[in-house]
CSV table of N, CA and C in Angstrom, one decimal:
chain,number,residue,atom,x,y,z
C,1,UNK,N,127.2,37.4,103.6
C,1,UNK,CA,127.1,38.5,102.7
C,1,UNK,C,125.8,38.5,102.0
C,2,UNK,N,125.0,39.6,102.2
C,2,UNK,CA,123.7,39.8,101.6
C,2,UNK,C,123.8,40.2,100.1
C,3,UNK,N,123.0,39.6,99.3
C,3,UNK,CA,123.0,40.0,97.9
C,3,UNK,C,122.3,41.3,97.7
C,4,UNK,N,122.8,42.1,96.7
C,4,UNK,CA,122.2,43.4,96.4
C,4,UNK,C,121.3,43.2,95.2
C,5,UNK,N,120.0,43.0,95.5
C,5,UNK,CA,119.1,42.6,94.4
C,5,UNK,C,118.8,43.8,93.5
C,6,UNK,N,119.2,45.0,93.9
C,6,UNK,CA,119.0,46.2,93.0
C,6,UNK,C,119.9,46.1,91.8
C,7,UNK,N,121.0,45.4,91.8
C,7,UNK,CA,121.9,45.2,90.7
C,7,UNK,C,121.5,44.1,89.8
C,8,UNK,N,120.5,43.3,90.2
C,8,UNK,CA,120.1,42.1,89.3
C,8,UNK,C,119.2,42.6,88.2
C,9,UNK,N,119.3,41.9,87.1
C,9,UNK,CA,118.4,42.1,86.0
C,9,UNK,C,117.0,41.4,86.3
C,10,UNK,N,116.0,41.7,85.6
C,10,UNK,CA,114.7,41.1,85.8
C,10,UNK,C,114.8,39.6,85.7
C,11,UNK,N,115.5,39.1,84.6
C,11,UNK,CA,115.6,37.7,84.5
C,11,UNK,C,116.4,37.0,85.6
C,12,UNK,N,117.4,37.7,86.1
C,12,UNK,CA,118.2,37.2,87.2
C,12,UNK,C,117.3,37.2,88.5
C,13,UNK,N,116.5,38.2,88.7
C,13,UNK,CA,115.6,38.2,89.8
C,13,UNK,C,114.6,37.0,89.8
C,14,UNK,N,114.1,36.8,88.6
C,14,UNK,CA,113.1,35.7,88.4
C,14,UNK,C,113.8,34.3,88.6
C,15,UNK,N,115.0,34.2,88.1
C,15,UNK,CA,115.8,32.9,88.3
C,15,UNK,C,116.1,32.7,89.8
C,16,UNK,N,116.5,33.8,90.5
C,16,UNK,CA,116.8,33.7,91.9
C,16,UNK,C,115.6,33.3,92.7
C,17,UNK,N,114.4,33.8,92.3
C,17,UNK,CA,113.2,33.5,93.0
C,17,UNK,C,112.8,32.1,92.8
C,18,UNK,N,113.0,31.5,91.6
C,18,UNK,CA,112.8,30.1,91.4
C,18,UNK,C,113.7,29.2,92.1
C,19,UNK,N,115.0,29.6,92.3
C,19,UNK,CA,116.0,28.8,92.9
C,19,UNK,C,116.1,28.8,94.4
C,20,UNK,N,115.6,29.9,95.0
C,20,UNK,CA,115.8,30.1,96.4
C,20,UNK,C,114.9,29.1,97.2
C,21,UNK,N,115.4,28.7,98.4
C,21,UNK,CA,114.7,27.9,99.3
C,21,UNK,C,113.9,28.9,100.1
C,22,UNK,N,112.6,29.0,99.8
C,22,UNK,CA,111.7,30.0,100.4
C,22,UNK,C,111.5,29.8,101.8
C,23,UNK,N,111.5,28.6,102.3
C,23,UNK,CA,111.2,28.3,103.7
C,23,UNK,C,112.5,28.6,104.5
C,24,UNK,N,113.7,28.3,104.0
C,24,UNK,CA,114.9,28.6,104.7
C,24,UNK,C,115.3,30.1,104.7
C,25,UNK,N,114.9,30.8,103.7
C,25,UNK,CA,115.3,32.2,103.6
C,25,UNK,C,114.1,33.1,103.3
C,26,UNK,N,113.1,33.2,104.3
C,26,UNK,CA,111.9,34.0,104.0
C,26,UNK,C,112.2,35.5,103.8
C,27,UNK,N,113.2,36.0,104.5
C,27,UNK,CA,113.5,37.5,104.3
C,27,UNK,C,114.0,37.8,102.9
C,28,UNK,N,115.0,36.9,102.5
C,28,UNK,CA,115.5,37.1,101.1
C,28,UNK,C,114.4,36.9,100.1
C,29,UNK,N,113.5,36.0,100.3
C,29,UNK,CA,112.4,35.7,99.4
C,29,UNK,C,111.6,37.0,99.3
C,30,UNK,N,111.2,37.6,100.4
C,30,UNK,CA,110.4,38.8,100.4
C,30,UNK,C,111.2,39.9,99.7
C,31,UNK,N,112.5,40.1,99.9
C,31,UNK,CA,113.2,41.1,99.3
C,31,UNK,C,113.2,40.9,97.7
C,32,UNK,N,113.4,39.6,97.3
C,32,UNK,CA,113.3,39.3,95.9
C,32,UNK,C,112.0,39.7,95.3
C,33,UNK,N,110.9,39.3,96.0
C,33,UNK,CA,109.6,39.6,95.5
C,33,UNK,C,109.3,41.1,95.4
C,34,UNK,N,109.8,41.8,96.4
C,34,UNK,CA,109.6,43.2,96.5
C,34,UNK,C,110.3,43.9,95.3
C,35,UNK,N,111.6,43.5,95.1
C,35,UNK,CA,112.4,44.1,94.0
C,35,UNK,C,111.8,43.8,92.7
C,36,UNK,N,111.4,42.6,92.5
C,36,UNK,CA,110.8,42.1,91.2
C,36,UNK,C,109.5,42.9,91.0
C,37,UNK,N,108.6,43.1,92.0
C,37,UNK,CA,107.4,43.8,91.8
C,37,UNK,C,107.7,45.3,91.5
C,38,UNK,N,108.7,45.9,92.1
C,38,UNK,CA,109.1,47.3,91.9
C,38,UNK,C,109.5,47.5,90.4
C,39,UNK,N,110.2,46.5,89.9
C,39,UNK,CA,110.7,46.6,88.5
C,39,UNK,C,109.6,46.4,87.5
C,40,UNK,N,108.6,45.5,87.8
C,40,UNK,CA,107.6,45.2,86.9
C,40,UNK,C,106.4,46.3,86.9
C,41,UNK,N,106.3,47.1,87.9
C,41,UNK,CA,105.3,48.1,88.0
C,41,UNK,C,105.8,49.3,87.3
C,42,UNK,N,105.1,49.7,86.2
C,42,UNK,CA,105.4,50.9,85.5
C,42,UNK,C,104.1,51.4,84.9
C,43,UNK,N,103.6,52.5,85.4
C,43,UNK,CA,102.3,52.9,85.0
C,43,UNK,C,102.2,53.5,83.6
C,44,UNK,N,103.3,53.8,83.0
C,44,UNK,CA,103.3,54.5,81.7
C,44,UNK,C,103.2,53.5,80.5
C,45,UNK,N,103.6,52.3,80.7
C,45,UNK,CA,103.6,51.3,79.6
C,45,UNK,C,103.1,50.0,80.1
C,46,UNK,N,102.6,49.2,79.1
C,46,UNK,CA,102.2,47.8,79.5
C,46,UNK,C,103.3,46.8,79.2
C,47,UNK,N,104.4,47.2,78.6
C,47,UNK,CA,105.5,46.3,78.3
C,47,UNK,C,106.8,46.9,78.7
C,48,UNK,N,107.7,46.1,79.0
C,48,UNK,CA,109.1,46.6,79.4
C,48,UNK,C,110.1,45.8,78.6
C,49,UNK,N,111.0,46.6,77.8
C,49,UNK,CA,112.1,46.0,77.1
C,49,UNK,C,113.3,46.0,78.1
C,50,UNK,N,113.9,44.9,78.3
C,50,UNK,CA,115.0,44.8,79.2
C,50,UNK,C,116.2,45.6,78.6
C,51,UNK,N,116.9,46.3,79.4
C,51,UNK,CA,118.0,47.1,79.0
C,51,UNK,C,119.3,46.2,79.0
C,52,UNK,N,120.3,46.6,78.3
C,52,UNK,CA,121.6,46.0,78.3
C,52,UNK,C,121.5,44.6,77.6
C,53,UNK,N,122.6,43.8,77.8
C,53,UNK,CA,122.7,42.6,77.2
C,53,UNK,C,121.7,41.6,77.8
C,54,UNK,N,121.0,40.9,77.0
C,54,UNK,CA,120.0,39.9,77.4
C,54,UNK,C,120.6,38.6,77.0
C,55,UNK,N,120.7,37.6,77.9
C,55,UNK,CA,121.2,36.3,77.6
C,55,UNK,C,120.3,35.6,76.5
C,56,UNK,N,119.0,36.0,76.5
C,56,UNK,CA,118.1,35.4,75.5
C,56,UNK,C,118.0,36.1,74.2
C,57,UNK,N,118.9,37.1,74.0
C,57,UNK,CA,118.9,37.8,72.7
C,57,UNK,C,119.2,36.8,71.6
C,58,UNK,N,118.3,36.7,70.6
C,58,UNK,CA,118.4,35.6,69.6
C,58,UNK,C,118.5,36.2,68.2
C,59,UNK,N,119.0,35.4,67.4
C,59,UNK,CA,119.1,35.7,65.9
C,59,UNK,C,118.0,34.9,65.3
C,60,UNK,N,116.8,35.6,65.1
C,60,UNK,CA,115.6,35.1,64.5
C,60,UNK,C,115.1,33.9,65.2
C,61,UNK,N,115.2,33.9,66.6
C,61,UNK,CA,114.5,32.9,67.4
C,61,UNK,C,113.8,33.6,68.5
C,62,UNK,N,112.6,33.1,68.9
C,62,UNK,CA,111.9,33.7,69.9
C,62,UNK,C,112.7,33.7,71.2
C,63,UNK,N,112.9,34.8,71.9
C,63,UNK,CA,113.7,34.9,73.1
C,63,UNK,C,113.0,34.1,74.3
C,64,UNK,N,111.7,33.8,74.1
C,64,UNK,CA,111.0,33.1,75.2
C,64,UNK,C,111.1,31.6,75.0
C,65,UNK,N,110.6,31.1,73.9
C,65,UNK,CA,110.5,29.6,73.6
C,65,UNK,C,111.6,29.1,72.7
C,66,UNK,N,112.4,30.0,72.2
C,66,UNK,CA,113.6,29.7,71.3
C,66,UNK,C,113.2,28.9,70.1
C,67,UNK,N,112.0,29.1,69.6
C,67,UNK,CA,111.6,28.5,68.3
C,67,UNK,C,111.9,29.5,67.2
C,68,UNK,N,112.3,29.0,66.0
C,68,UNK,CA,112.7,29.9,64.9
C,68,UNK,C,111.5,30.7,64.5
C,69,UNK,N,111.8,32.0,64.1
C,69,UNK,CA,110.8,32.9,63.5
C,69,UNK,C,111.3,33.3,62.2
C,70,UNK,N,110.7,32.9,61.1
C,70,UNK,CA,111.2,33.2,59.8
C,70,UNK,C,111.3,34.7,59.5
C,71,UNK,N,112.3,35.1,58.7
C,71,UNK,CA,112.5,36.5,58.4
C,71,UNK,C,111.3,37.1,57.7
C,72,UNK,N,110.7,36.3,56.8
C,72,UNK,CA,109.5,36.9,56.1
C,72,UNK,C,108.2,36.5,56.7
C,73,UNK,N,108.2,36.0,58.0
C,73,UNK,CA,107.0,35.6,58.7
C,73,UNK,C,106.1,36.9,59.0
C,74,UNK,N,104.9,36.6,59.2
C,74,UNK,CA,103.9,37.7,59.5
C,74,UNK,C,104.3,38.4,60.8
C,75,UNK,N,104.7,37.6,61.8
C,75,UNK,CA,105.0,38.1,63.1
C,75,UNK,C,106.2,39.0,63.1
C,76,UNK,N,107.2,38.7,62.3
C,76,UNK,CA,108.4,39.5,62.2
C,76,UNK,C,108.3,40.8,61.3
C,77,UNK,N,107.4,40.7,60.4
C,77,UNK,CA,107.3,41.8,59.4
C,77,UNK,C,106.1,42.8,59.8
C,78,UNK,N,105.5,42.6,61.0
C,78,UNK,CA,104.5,43.6,61.4
C,78,UNK,C,105.1,44.9,61.7
C,79,UNK,N,104.3,46.0,61.7
C,79,UNK,CA,104.7,47.3,61.9
C,79,UNK,C,104.8,47.7,63.3
C,80,UNK,N,104.2,46.9,64.2
C,80,UNK,CA,104.1,47.3,65.6
C,80,UNK,C,105.5,47.2,66.3
C,81,UNK,N,105.7,48.0,67.3
C,81,UNK,CA,107.0,47.9,68.1
C,81,UNK,C,107.1,46.6,68.8
C,82,UNK,N,106.0,46.2,69.5
C,82,UNK,CA,106.0,45.0,70.2
C,82,UNK,C,105.3,43.9,69.4
C,83,UNK,N,105.9,42.8,69.1
C,83,UNK,CA,105.4,41.7,68.3
C,83,UNK,C,105.1,40.5,69.2
C,84,UNK,N,104.4,39.5,68.6
C,84,UNK,CA,104.0,38.3,69.3
C,84,UNK,C,104.5,37.1,68.6
C,85,UNK,N,105.2,36.2,69.4
C,85,UNK,CA,105.7,35.0,68.8
C,85,UNK,C,104.5,34.1,68.3
C,86,UNK,N,104.6,33.6,67.1
C,86,UNK,CA,103.5,32.7,66.6
C,86,UNK,C,103.4,31.4,67.4
C,87,UNK,N,104.4,30.9,68.0
C,87,UNK,CA,104.4,29.6,68.7
C,87,UNK,C,103.9,29.8,70.1
C,88,UNK,N,104.6,30.6,70.9
C,88,UNK,CA,104.2,30.7,72.4
C,88,UNK,C,103.3,31.9,72.7
C,89,UNK,N,103.1,32.8,71.7
C,89,UNK,CA,102.2,34.0,71.9
C,89,UNK,C,102.8,35.0,72.9
C,90,UNK,N,104.1,35.0,73.2
C,90,UNK,CA,104.6,35.9,74.2
C,90,UNK,C,105.3,37.1,73.4
C,91,UNK,N,105.3,38.3,74.0
C,91,UNK,CA,105.8,39.5,73.2
C,91,UNK,C,107.3,39.5,73.1
C,92,UNK,N,107.8,40.1,72.0
C,92,UNK,CA,109.2,40.3,71.8
C,92,UNK,C,109.3,41.6,71.0
C,93,UNK,N,110.5,42.2,71.0
C,93,UNK,CA,110.8,43.4,70.2
C,93,UNK,C,112.0,43.1,69.3
C,94,UNK,N,112.0,43.8,68.1
C,94,UNK,CA,113.0,43.7,67.2
C,94,UNK,C,114.0,44.9,67.4
C,95,UNK,N,115.3,44.6,67.5
C,95,UNK,CA,116.2,45.6,67.7
C,95,UNK,C,117.3,45.5,66.6
C,96,UNK,N,118.1,46.5,66.6
C,96,UNK,CA,119.2,46.6,65.6
C,96,UNK,C,120.5,46.6,66.4
C,97,UNK,N,121.4,45.6,66.3
C,97,UNK,CA,122.6,45.6,67.0
C,97,UNK,C,123.7,46.3,66.2
C,98,UNK,N,124.0,47.6,66.7
C,98,UNK,CA,124.9,48.4,65.9
C,98,UNK,C,126.4,47.9,65.9
C,99,UNK,N,126.7,47.2,67.0
C,99,UNK,CA,128.1,46.6,67.1
C,99,UNK,C,128.3,45.6,66.0
C,100,UNK,N,127.3,44.7,65.9
C,100,UNK,CA,127.4,43.6,64.8
C,100,UNK,C,127.5,44.3,63.5
C,101,UNK,N,126.7,45.3,63.3
C,101,UNK,CA,126.7,46.1,62.0
C,101,UNK,C,128.1,46.6,61.6
C,102,UNK,N,128.7,47.3,62.6
C,102,UNK,CA,130.0,47.9,62.3
C,102,UNK,C,131.2,46.8,62.2
C,103,UNK,N,131.0,45.7,62.9
C,103,UNK,CA,132.0,44.7,62.9
C,103,UNK,C,132.0,44.0,61.5
C,104,UNK,N,130.8,43.8,61.0
C,104,UNK,CA,130.6,43.2,59.7
C,104,UNK,C,130.7,44.1,58.5
C,105,UNK,N,130.7,45.4,58.7
C,105,UNK,CA,130.8,46.4,57.6
C,105,UNK,C,132.0,46.2,56.7
C,106,UNK,N,133.2,46.3,57.3
C,106,UNK,CA,134.4,46.2,56.5
C,106,UNK,C,134.5,44.9,55.7
C,107,UNK,N,134.3,43.8,56.3
C,107,UNK,CA,134.4,42.5,55.6
C,107,UNK,C,133.4,42.4,54.4
C,108,UNK,N,132.2,43.0,54.7
C,108,UNK,CA,131.2,43.0,53.6
C,108,UNK,C,131.5,43.9,52.4
C,109,UNK,N,132.1,45.1,52.8
C,109,UNK,CA,132.6,46.0,51.7
C,109,UNK,C,133.7,45.3,50.9
C,110,UNK,N,134.6,44.7,51.5
C,110,UNK,CA,135.7,44.0,50.8
C,110,UNK,C,135.1,42.9,50.0
C,111,UNK,N,134.2,42.1,50.5
C,111,UNK,CA,133.6,41.0,49.8
C,111,UNK,C,132.8,41.6,48.6
C,112,UNK,N,132.2,42.7,48.7
C,112,UNK,CA,131.5,43.3,47.6
C,112,UNK,C,132.4,43.7,46.5
C,113,UNK,N,133.6,44.3,46.8
C,113,UNK,CA,134.5,44.8,45.7
C,113,UNK,C,135.2,43.6,45.0
C,114,UNK,N,135.5,42.6,45.8
C,114,UNK,CA,136.3,41.5,45.2
C,114,UNK,C,135.5,40.3,44.7
C,115,UNK,N,134.3,40.1,45.2
C,115,UNK,CA,133.5,39.0,44.8
C,115,UNK,C,132.2,39.3,44.1
C,116,UNK,N,131.4,40.2,44.7
C,116,UNK,CA,130.1,40.4,44.1
C,116,UNK,C,130.2,41.3,42.9
C,117,UNK,N,130.9,42.4,42.9
C,117,UNK,CA,131.0,43.3,41.7
C,117,UNK,C,131.6,42.5,40.5
C,118,UNK,N,132.6,41.7,40.6
C,118,UNK,CA,133.1,41.0,39.4
C,118,UNK,C,132.1,40.0,38.9
C,119,UNK,N,131.4,39.4,39.8
C,119,UNK,CA,130.4,38.4,39.3
C,119,UNK,C,129.2,39.1,38.6
C,120,UNK,N,128.8,40.2,39.2
C,120,UNK,CA,127.7,41.0,38.6
C,120,UNK,C,128.1,41.6,37.2
C,121,UNK,N,129.4,42.1,37.2
C,121,UNK,CA,129.9,42.6,35.9
C,121,UNK,C,130.0,41.5,34.8
C,122,UNK,N,130.4,40.3,35.2
C,122,UNK,CA,130.5,39.3,34.2
C,122,UNK,C,129.1,38.8,33.7
C,123,UNK,N,128.1,39.0,34.5
C,123,UNK,CA,126.8,38.6,34.1
C,123,UNK,C,126.1,39.7,33.4
C,124,UNK,N,126.7,40.9,33.2
C,124,UNK,CA,126.2,42.0,32.5
C,124,UNK,C,125.2,42.8,33.3
C,125,UNK,N,125.2,42.7,34.6
C,125,UNK,CA,124.3,43.4,35.5
C,125,UNK,C,125.0,44.6,36.0
C,126,UNK,N,124.3,45.6,36.6
C,126,UNK,CA,124.8,46.8,37.2
C,126,UNK,C,125.6,46.4,38.4
C,127,UNK,N,126.8,46.9,38.5
C,127,UNK,CA,127.6,46.6,39.7
C,127,UNK,C,127.1,47.2,41.0
C,128,UNK,N,126.2,48.2,40.9
C,128,UNK,CA,125.7,48.9,42.1
C,128,UNK,C,124.7,48.0,42.8
C,129,UNK,N,124.2,46.9,42.2
C,129,UNK,CA,123.4,45.9,42.8
C,129,UNK,C,124.1,45.3,44.0
C,130,UNK,N,125.4,45.2,43.9
C,130,UNK,CA,126.2,44.7,45.0
C,130,UNK,C,126.1,45.5,46.3
C,131,UNK,N,125.9,46.8,46.2
C,131,UNK,CA,125.7,47.7,47.4
C,131,UNK,C,124.4,47.3,48.0
C,132,UNK,N,123.4,47.1,47.3
C,132,UNK,CA,122.1,46.7,47.8
C,132,UNK,C,122.2,45.4,48.5
C,133,UNK,N,122.9,44.4,47.9
C,133,UNK,CA,123.1,43.1,48.5
C,133,UNK,C,123.8,43.2,49.9
C,134,UNK,N,124.9,44.0,49.9
C,134,UNK,CA,125.7,44.2,51.1
C,134,UNK,C,124.8,44.9,52.2
C,135,UNK,N,124.1,45.9,51.8
C,135,UNK,CA,123.2,46.6,52.8
C,135,UNK,C,122.2,45.6,53.4
C,136,UNK,N,121.5,44.9,52.5
C,136,UNK,CA,120.5,43.9,53.0
C,136,UNK,C,121.1,42.8,53.9
C,137,UNK,N,122.3,42.3,53.6
C,137,UNK,CA,122.9,41.3,54.4
C,137,UNK,C,123.3,41.9,55.8
C,138,UNK,N,123.8,43.1,55.8
C,138,UNK,CA,124.2,43.8,57.0
C,138,UNK,C,123.0,44.0,57.9
C,139,UNK,N,121.9,44.4,57.4
C,139,UNK,CA,120.6,44.6,58.1
C,139,UNK,C,120.1,43.3,58.7
C,140,UNK,N,120.2,42.2,57.9
C,140,UNK,CA,119.7,40.9,58.3
C,140,UNK,C,120.5,40.4,59.5
C,141,UNK,N,121.9,40.5,59.4
C,141,UNK,CA,122.7,39.9,60.4
C,141,UNK,C,122.8,40.8,61.7
C,142,UNK,N,122.3,42.1,61.6
C,142,UNK,CA,122.4,43.0,62.7
C,142,UNK,C,121.0,43.0,63.5
C,143,UNK,N,120.0,42.4,63.0
C,143,UNK,CA,118.7,42.4,63.6
C,143,UNK,C,118.7,41.3,64.7
C,144,UNK,N,118.2,41.7,65.9
C,144,UNK,CA,118.1,40.8,67.0
C,144,UNK,C,116.7,40.8,67.6
C,145,UNK,N,116.2,39.7,68.1
C,145,UNK,CA,114.9,39.7,68.8
C,145,UNK,C,115.2,39.6,70.3
C,146,UNK,N,114.6,40.5,71.1
C,146,UNK,CA,114.8,40.6,72.5
C,146,UNK,C,113.5,40.4,73.3
C,147,UNK,N,113.7,39.9,74.5
C,147,UNK,CA,112.5,39.6,75.3
C,147,UNK,C,111.9,40.9,75.8
C,148,UNK,N,110.5,40.8,75.8
C,148,UNK,CA,109.7,41.9,76.3
C,148,UNK,C,108.8,41.3,77.3
C,149,UNK,N,108.7,41.9,78.5
C,149,UNK,CA,107.9,41.5,79.6
C,149,UNK,C,106.5,42.1,79.4
C,150,UNK,N,105.5,41.2,79.4
C,150,UNK,CA,104.1,41.7,79.3
C,150,UNK,C,103.6,41.8,80.7
C,151,UNK,N,103.1,43.0,81.1
C,151,UNK,CA,102.6,43.3,82.4
C,151,UNK,C,101.4,42.4,82.8
C,152,UNK,N,100.7,42.0,81.8
C,152,UNK,CA,99.5,41.1,82.1
C,152,UNK,C,99.9,39.7,82.2
C,153,UNK,N,101.1,39.3,82.0
C,153,UNK,CA,101.5,37.9,82.0
C,153,UNK,C,101.4,37.4,83.4
C,154,UNK,N,100.6,36.3,83.6
C,154,UNK,CA,100.4,35.8,85.0
C,154,UNK,C,101.6,34.9,85.5
C,155,UNK,N,102.5,34.6,84.7
C,155,UNK,CA,103.7,33.8,85.1
C,155,UNK,C,104.7,34.6,85.9
C,156,UNK,N,104.6,35.9,85.9
C,156,UNK,CA,105.5,36.8,86.6
C,156,UNK,C,104.9,37.2,88.0
C,157,UNK,N,103.6,37.0,88.2
C,157,UNK,CA,103.0,37.5,89.4
C,157,UNK,C,103.7,36.8,90.6
C,158,UNK,N,104.0,37.6,91.6
C,158,UNK,CA,104.7,37.1,92.8
C,158,UNK,C,103.8,37.2,94.0
């Protein structure tokens, strides 16, 4: 049974190319290289954000080297769409995971009404500060760093 490489993600294609016995399966190796080159060639942009679920999607960790990137770090707080890891210098993108946001929304609202507002009220502070705290926490836990392929990266050349 021949594998259908058109259904593979870029990371799966790269992993298959590393794992395949290139001498024993030269035709499959050529198919892998061809499919990978077709995916990486895109004349409109120099970067490609992988679609769908990425196994390396991280919570404030570089999706390439898996080193922590601080929330208030210069790399994470830049305004550019594509950012660079301070450790490995490879590109990544910051995304917002809407599923995590909505899963955490109800528990955070309940936590706000039963824990944060009473504490803020007893301290003599405005209870509406709790809404800001809840929104900030939701944004922080919904933010994900995803891998971005740099077209100029020599490690992908096949």
